[in-house]
PDB file of C-alpha atoms and ligand atoms in Angstrom:
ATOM      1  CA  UNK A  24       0.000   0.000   0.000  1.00 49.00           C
ATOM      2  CA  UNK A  25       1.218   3.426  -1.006  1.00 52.00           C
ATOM      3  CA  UNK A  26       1.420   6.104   1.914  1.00 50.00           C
ATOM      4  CA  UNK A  27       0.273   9.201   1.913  1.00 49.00           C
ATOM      5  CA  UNK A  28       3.098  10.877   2.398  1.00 49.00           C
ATOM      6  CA  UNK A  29       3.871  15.187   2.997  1.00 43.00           C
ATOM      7  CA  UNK A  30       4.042  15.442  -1.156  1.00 46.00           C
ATOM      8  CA  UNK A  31       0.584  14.586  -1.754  1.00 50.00           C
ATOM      9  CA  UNK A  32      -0.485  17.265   0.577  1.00 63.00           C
ATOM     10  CA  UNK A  33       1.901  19.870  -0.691  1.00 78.00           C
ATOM     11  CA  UNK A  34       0.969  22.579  -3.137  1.00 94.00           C
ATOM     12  CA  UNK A  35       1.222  21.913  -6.508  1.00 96.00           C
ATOM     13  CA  UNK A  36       3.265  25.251  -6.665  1.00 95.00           C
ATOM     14  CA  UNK A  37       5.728  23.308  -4.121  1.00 95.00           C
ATOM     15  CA  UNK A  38       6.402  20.361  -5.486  1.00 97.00           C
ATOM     16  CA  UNK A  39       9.285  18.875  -6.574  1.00 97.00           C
ATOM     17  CA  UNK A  40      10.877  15.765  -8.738  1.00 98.00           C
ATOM     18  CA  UNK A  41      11.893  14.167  -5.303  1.00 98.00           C
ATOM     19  CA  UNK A  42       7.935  13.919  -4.604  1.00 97.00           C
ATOM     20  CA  UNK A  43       7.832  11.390  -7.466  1.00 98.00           C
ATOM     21  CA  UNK A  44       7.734   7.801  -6.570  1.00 97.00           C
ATOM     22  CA  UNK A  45       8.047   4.414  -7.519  1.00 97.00           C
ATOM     23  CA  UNK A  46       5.323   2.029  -6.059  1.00 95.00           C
ATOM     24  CA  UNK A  47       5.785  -1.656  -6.127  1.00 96.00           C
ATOM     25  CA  UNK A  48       1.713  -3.091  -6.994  1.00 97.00           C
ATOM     26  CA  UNK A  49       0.273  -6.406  -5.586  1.00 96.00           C
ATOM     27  CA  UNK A  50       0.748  -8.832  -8.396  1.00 97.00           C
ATOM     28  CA  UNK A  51       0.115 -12.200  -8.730  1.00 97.00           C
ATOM     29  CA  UNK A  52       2.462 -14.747 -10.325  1.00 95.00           C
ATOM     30  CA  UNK A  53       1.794 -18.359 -11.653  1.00 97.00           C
ATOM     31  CA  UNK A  54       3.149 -20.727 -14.198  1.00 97.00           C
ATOM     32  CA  UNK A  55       0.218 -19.536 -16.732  1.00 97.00           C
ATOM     33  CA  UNK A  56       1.002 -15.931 -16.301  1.00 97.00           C
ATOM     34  CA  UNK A  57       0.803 -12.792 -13.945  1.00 97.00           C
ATOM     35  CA  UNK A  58      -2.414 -10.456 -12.694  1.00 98.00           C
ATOM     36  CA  UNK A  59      -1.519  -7.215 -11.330  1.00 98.00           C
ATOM     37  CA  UNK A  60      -4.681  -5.353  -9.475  1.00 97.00           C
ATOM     38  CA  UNK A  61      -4.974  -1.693  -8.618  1.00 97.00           C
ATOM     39  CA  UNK A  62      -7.490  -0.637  -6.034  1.00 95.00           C
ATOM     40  CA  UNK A  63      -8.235   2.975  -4.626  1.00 95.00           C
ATOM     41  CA  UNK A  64      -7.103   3.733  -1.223  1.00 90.00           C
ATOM     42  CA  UNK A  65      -5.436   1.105  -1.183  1.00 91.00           C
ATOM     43  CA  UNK A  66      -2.892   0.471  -3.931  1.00 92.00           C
ATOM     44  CA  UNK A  67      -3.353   3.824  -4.967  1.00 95.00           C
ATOM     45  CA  UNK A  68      -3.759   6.778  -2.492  1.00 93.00           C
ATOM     46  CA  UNK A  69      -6.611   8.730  -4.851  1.00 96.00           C
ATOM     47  CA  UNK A  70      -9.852   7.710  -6.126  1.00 97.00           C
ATOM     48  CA  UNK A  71      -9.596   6.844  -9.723  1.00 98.00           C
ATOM     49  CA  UNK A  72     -11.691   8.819 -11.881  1.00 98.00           C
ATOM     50  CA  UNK A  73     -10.248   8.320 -15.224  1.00 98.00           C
ATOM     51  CA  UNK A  74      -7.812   5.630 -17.322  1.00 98.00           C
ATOM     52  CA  UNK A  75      -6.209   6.075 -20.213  1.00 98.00           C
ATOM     53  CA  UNK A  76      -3.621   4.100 -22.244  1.00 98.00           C
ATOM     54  CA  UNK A  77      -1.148   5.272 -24.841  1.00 98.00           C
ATOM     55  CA  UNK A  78      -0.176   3.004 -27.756  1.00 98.00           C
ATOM     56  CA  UNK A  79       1.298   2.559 -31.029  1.00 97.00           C
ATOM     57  CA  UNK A  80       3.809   5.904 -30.311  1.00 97.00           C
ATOM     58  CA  UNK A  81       6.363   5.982 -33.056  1.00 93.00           C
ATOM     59  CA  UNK A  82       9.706   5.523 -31.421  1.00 81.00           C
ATOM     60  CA  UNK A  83      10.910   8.625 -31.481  1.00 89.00           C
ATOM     61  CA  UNK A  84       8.027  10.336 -30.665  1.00 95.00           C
ATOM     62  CA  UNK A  85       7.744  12.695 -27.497  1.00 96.00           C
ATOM     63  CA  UNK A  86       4.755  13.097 -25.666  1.00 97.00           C
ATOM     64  CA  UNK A  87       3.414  15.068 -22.883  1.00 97.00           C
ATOM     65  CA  UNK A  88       5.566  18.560 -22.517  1.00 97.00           C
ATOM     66  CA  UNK A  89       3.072  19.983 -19.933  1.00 98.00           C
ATOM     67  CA  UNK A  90       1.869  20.167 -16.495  1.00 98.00           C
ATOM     68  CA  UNK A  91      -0.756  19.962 -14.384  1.00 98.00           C
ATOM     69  CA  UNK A  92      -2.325  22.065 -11.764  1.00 97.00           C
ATOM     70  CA  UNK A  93      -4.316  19.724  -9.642  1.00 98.00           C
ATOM     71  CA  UNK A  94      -4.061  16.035 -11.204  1.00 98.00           C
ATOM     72  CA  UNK A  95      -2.337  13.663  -9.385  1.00 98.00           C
ATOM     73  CA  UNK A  96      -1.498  10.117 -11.310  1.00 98.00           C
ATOM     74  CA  UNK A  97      -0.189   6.571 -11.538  1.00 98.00           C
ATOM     75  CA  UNK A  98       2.068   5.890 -14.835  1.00 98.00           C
ATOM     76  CA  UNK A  99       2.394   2.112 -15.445  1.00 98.00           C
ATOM     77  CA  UNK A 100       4.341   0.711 -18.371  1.00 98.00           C
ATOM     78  CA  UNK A 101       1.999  -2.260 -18.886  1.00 98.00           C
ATOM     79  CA  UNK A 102       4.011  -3.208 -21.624  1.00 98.00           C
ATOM     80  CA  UNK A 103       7.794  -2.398 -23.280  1.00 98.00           C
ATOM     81  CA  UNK A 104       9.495   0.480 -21.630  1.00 97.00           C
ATOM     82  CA  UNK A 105       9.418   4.265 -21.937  1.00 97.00           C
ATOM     83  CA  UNK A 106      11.406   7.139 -20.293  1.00 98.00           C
ATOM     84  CA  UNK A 107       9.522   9.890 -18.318  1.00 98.00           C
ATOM     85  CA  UNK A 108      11.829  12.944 -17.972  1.00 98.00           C
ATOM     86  CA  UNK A 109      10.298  15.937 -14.686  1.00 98.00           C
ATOM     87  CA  UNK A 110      11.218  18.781 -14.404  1.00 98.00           C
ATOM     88  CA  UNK A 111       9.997  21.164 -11.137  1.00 98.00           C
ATOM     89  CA  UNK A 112      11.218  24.639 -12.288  1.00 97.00           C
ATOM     90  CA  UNK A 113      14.809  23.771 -10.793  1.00 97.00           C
ATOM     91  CA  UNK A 114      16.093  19.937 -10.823  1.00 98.00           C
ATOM     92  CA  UNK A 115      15.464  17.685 -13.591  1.00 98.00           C
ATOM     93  CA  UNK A 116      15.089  13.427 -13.285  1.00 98.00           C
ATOM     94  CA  UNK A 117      14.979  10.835 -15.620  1.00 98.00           C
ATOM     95  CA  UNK A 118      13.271   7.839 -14.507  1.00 98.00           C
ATOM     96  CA  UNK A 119      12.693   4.562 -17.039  1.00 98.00           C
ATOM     97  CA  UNK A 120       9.373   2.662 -16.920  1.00 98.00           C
ATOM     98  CA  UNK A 121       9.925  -0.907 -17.807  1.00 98.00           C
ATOM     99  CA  UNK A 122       8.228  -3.066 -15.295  1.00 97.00           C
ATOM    100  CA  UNK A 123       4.283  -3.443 -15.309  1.00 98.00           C
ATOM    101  CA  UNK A 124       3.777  -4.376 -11.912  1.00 98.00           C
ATOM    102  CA  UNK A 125       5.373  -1.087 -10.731  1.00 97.00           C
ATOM    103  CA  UNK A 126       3.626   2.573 -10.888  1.00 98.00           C
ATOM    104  CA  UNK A 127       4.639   5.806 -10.833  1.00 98.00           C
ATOM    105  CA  UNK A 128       3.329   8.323  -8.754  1.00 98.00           C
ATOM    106  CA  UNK A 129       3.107  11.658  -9.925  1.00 98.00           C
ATOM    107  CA  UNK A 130       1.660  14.585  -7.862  1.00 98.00           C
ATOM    108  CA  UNK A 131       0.493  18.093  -9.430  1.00 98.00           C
ATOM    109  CA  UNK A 132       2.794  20.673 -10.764  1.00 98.00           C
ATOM    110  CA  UNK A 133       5.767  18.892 -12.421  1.00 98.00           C
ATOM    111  CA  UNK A 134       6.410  19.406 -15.936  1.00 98.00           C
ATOM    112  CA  UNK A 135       6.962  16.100 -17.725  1.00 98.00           C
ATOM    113  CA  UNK A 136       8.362  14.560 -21.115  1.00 98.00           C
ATOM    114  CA  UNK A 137       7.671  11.166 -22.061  1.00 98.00           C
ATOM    115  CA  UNK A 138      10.294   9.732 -24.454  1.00 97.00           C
ATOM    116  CA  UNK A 139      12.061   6.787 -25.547  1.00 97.00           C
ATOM    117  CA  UNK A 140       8.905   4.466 -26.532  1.00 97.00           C
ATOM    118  CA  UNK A 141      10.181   0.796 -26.749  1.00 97.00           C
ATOM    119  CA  UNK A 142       8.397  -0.465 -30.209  1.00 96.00           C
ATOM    120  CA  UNK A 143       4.662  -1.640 -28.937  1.00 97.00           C
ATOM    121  CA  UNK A 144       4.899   0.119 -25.607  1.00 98.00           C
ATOM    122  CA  UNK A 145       1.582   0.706 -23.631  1.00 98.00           C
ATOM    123  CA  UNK A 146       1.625   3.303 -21.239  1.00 98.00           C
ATOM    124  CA  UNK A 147      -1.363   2.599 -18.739  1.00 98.00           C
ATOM    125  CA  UNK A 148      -2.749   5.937 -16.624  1.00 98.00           C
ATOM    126  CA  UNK A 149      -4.597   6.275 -13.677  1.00 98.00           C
ATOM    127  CA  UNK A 150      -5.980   9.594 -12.708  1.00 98.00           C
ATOM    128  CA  UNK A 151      -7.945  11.311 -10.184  1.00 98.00           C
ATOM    129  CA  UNK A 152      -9.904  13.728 -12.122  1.00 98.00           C
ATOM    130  CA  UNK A 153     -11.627  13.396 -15.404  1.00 98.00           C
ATOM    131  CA  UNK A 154     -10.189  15.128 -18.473  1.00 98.00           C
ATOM    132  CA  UNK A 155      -9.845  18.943 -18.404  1.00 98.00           C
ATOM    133  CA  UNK A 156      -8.087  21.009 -20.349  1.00 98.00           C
ATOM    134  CA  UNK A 157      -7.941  23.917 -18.025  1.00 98.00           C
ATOM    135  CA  UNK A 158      -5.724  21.616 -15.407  1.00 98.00           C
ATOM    136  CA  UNK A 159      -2.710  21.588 -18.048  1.00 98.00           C
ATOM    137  CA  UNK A 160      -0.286  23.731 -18.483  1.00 98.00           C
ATOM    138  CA  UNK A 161       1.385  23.827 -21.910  1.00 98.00           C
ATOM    139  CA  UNK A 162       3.525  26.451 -22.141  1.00 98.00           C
ATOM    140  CA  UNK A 163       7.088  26.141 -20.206  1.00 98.00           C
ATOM    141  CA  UNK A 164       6.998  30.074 -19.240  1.00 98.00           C
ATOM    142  CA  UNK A 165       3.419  29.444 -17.837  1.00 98.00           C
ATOM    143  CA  UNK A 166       4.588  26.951 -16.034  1.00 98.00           C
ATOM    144  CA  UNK A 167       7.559  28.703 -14.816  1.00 98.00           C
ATOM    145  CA  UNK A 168       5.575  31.494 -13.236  1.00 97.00           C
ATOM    146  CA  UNK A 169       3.325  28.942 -11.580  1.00 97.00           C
ATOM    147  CA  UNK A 170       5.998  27.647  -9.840  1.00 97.00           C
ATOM    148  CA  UNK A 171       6.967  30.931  -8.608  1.00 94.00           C
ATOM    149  CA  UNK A 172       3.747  31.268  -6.618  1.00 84.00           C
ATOM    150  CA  UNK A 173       3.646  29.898  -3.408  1.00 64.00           C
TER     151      UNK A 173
HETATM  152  P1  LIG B 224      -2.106  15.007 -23.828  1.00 71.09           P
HETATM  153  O1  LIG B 224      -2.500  14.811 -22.416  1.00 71.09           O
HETATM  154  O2  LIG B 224      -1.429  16.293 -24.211  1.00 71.09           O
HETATM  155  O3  LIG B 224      -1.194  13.783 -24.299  1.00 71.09           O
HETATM  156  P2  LIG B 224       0.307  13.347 -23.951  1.00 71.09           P
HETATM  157  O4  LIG B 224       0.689  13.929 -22.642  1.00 71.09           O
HETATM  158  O5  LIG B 224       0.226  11.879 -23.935  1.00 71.09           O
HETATM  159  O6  LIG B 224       1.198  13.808 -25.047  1.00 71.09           O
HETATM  160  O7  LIG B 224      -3.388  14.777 -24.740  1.00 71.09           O
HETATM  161  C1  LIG B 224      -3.294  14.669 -26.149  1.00 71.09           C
HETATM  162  C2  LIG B 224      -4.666  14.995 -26.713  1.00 71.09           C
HETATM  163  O8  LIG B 224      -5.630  14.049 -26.253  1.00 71.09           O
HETATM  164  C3  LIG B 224      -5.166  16.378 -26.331  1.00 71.09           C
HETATM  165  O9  LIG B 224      -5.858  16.923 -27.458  1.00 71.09           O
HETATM  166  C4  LIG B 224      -6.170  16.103 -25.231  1.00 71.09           C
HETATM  167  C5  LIG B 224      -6.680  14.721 -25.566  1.00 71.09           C
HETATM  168  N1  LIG B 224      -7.044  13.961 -24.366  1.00 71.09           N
HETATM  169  C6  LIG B 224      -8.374  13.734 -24.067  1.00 71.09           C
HETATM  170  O10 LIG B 224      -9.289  14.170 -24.781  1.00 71.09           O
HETATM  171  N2  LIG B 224      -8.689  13.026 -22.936  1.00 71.09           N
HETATM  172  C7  LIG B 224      -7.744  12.538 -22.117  1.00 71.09           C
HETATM  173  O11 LIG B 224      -8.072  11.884 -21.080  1.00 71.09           O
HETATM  174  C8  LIG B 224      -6.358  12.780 -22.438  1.00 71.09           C
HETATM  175  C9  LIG B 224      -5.260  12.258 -21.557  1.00 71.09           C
HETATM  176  C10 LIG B 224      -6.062  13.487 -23.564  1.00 71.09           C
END
């Protein structure tokens, strides 16, 4: 079970790439194969409100180059391997996805680049809010100045 910890508390303004963490998730292995299972409050810390999965992302594609105000989320490489690169207005770090019975837990307010797509890769998302374009911020001197306010 993932803790809640001082980062999920802190303001989005606040955060940092040290508030990013890997979670191990409950998985089941057997001869015939493996079953990982996510459930709110308690594998997860939020109440999932939204999934979403990318796939077929042309290897050297980039994706996300934004941030968001109030989402917090679980990145899961359910299959092949991917690089997610944060950045929190000061320190950059690079962490590679490659295991689907690990997640990542991302709070608000980090900028983030997803690169490297291993050829088939599925990145699996869980979120705690619904889609809304209002929580992103696209622009990188935006999202300087929010992390300016405290
Ligand atoms: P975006 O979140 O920018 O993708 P990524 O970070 O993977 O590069 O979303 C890409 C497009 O898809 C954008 O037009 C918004 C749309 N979208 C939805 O309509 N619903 C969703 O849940 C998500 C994640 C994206």
């Amino acid at each position: 079970m993932m803790n809640r910890t001082m980062s999920e508390k802190r303001s989005a303004h606040k955060t940092t790439v040290n508030d990013v963490k890997l979670v191990p998730l409950p998985t089941i292995d057997v001869i015939e194969g493996s079953i990982t299972a996510i459930n709110s409050k308690a594998d997860v810390h939020f109440d999932i409100k939204r999934i979403y999965y990318l796939y077929d992302v042309p290897n050297r594609a980039d994706r996300g180059a934004h941030a968001h105000k109030n989402l917090h989320q679980l990145i899961i490489a359910a299959l092949g391997s991917f690089e997610v690169e944060f950045f929190d207005g000061n320190e950059t770090r690079k962490i590679l996805l490659r295991q689907p019975d690990e997640g990542l837990y991302v709070p608000p307010g980090l900028w983030r680049d997803l690169k490297l797509f291993s050829g088939g890769a599925i990145c699996l998302v869980l979120a705690d809010m619904v889609y809304d374009e209002s929580d992103y911020i696209r622009s990188m001197g935006d999202y300087l100045n929010f992390k300016r306010k405290s």
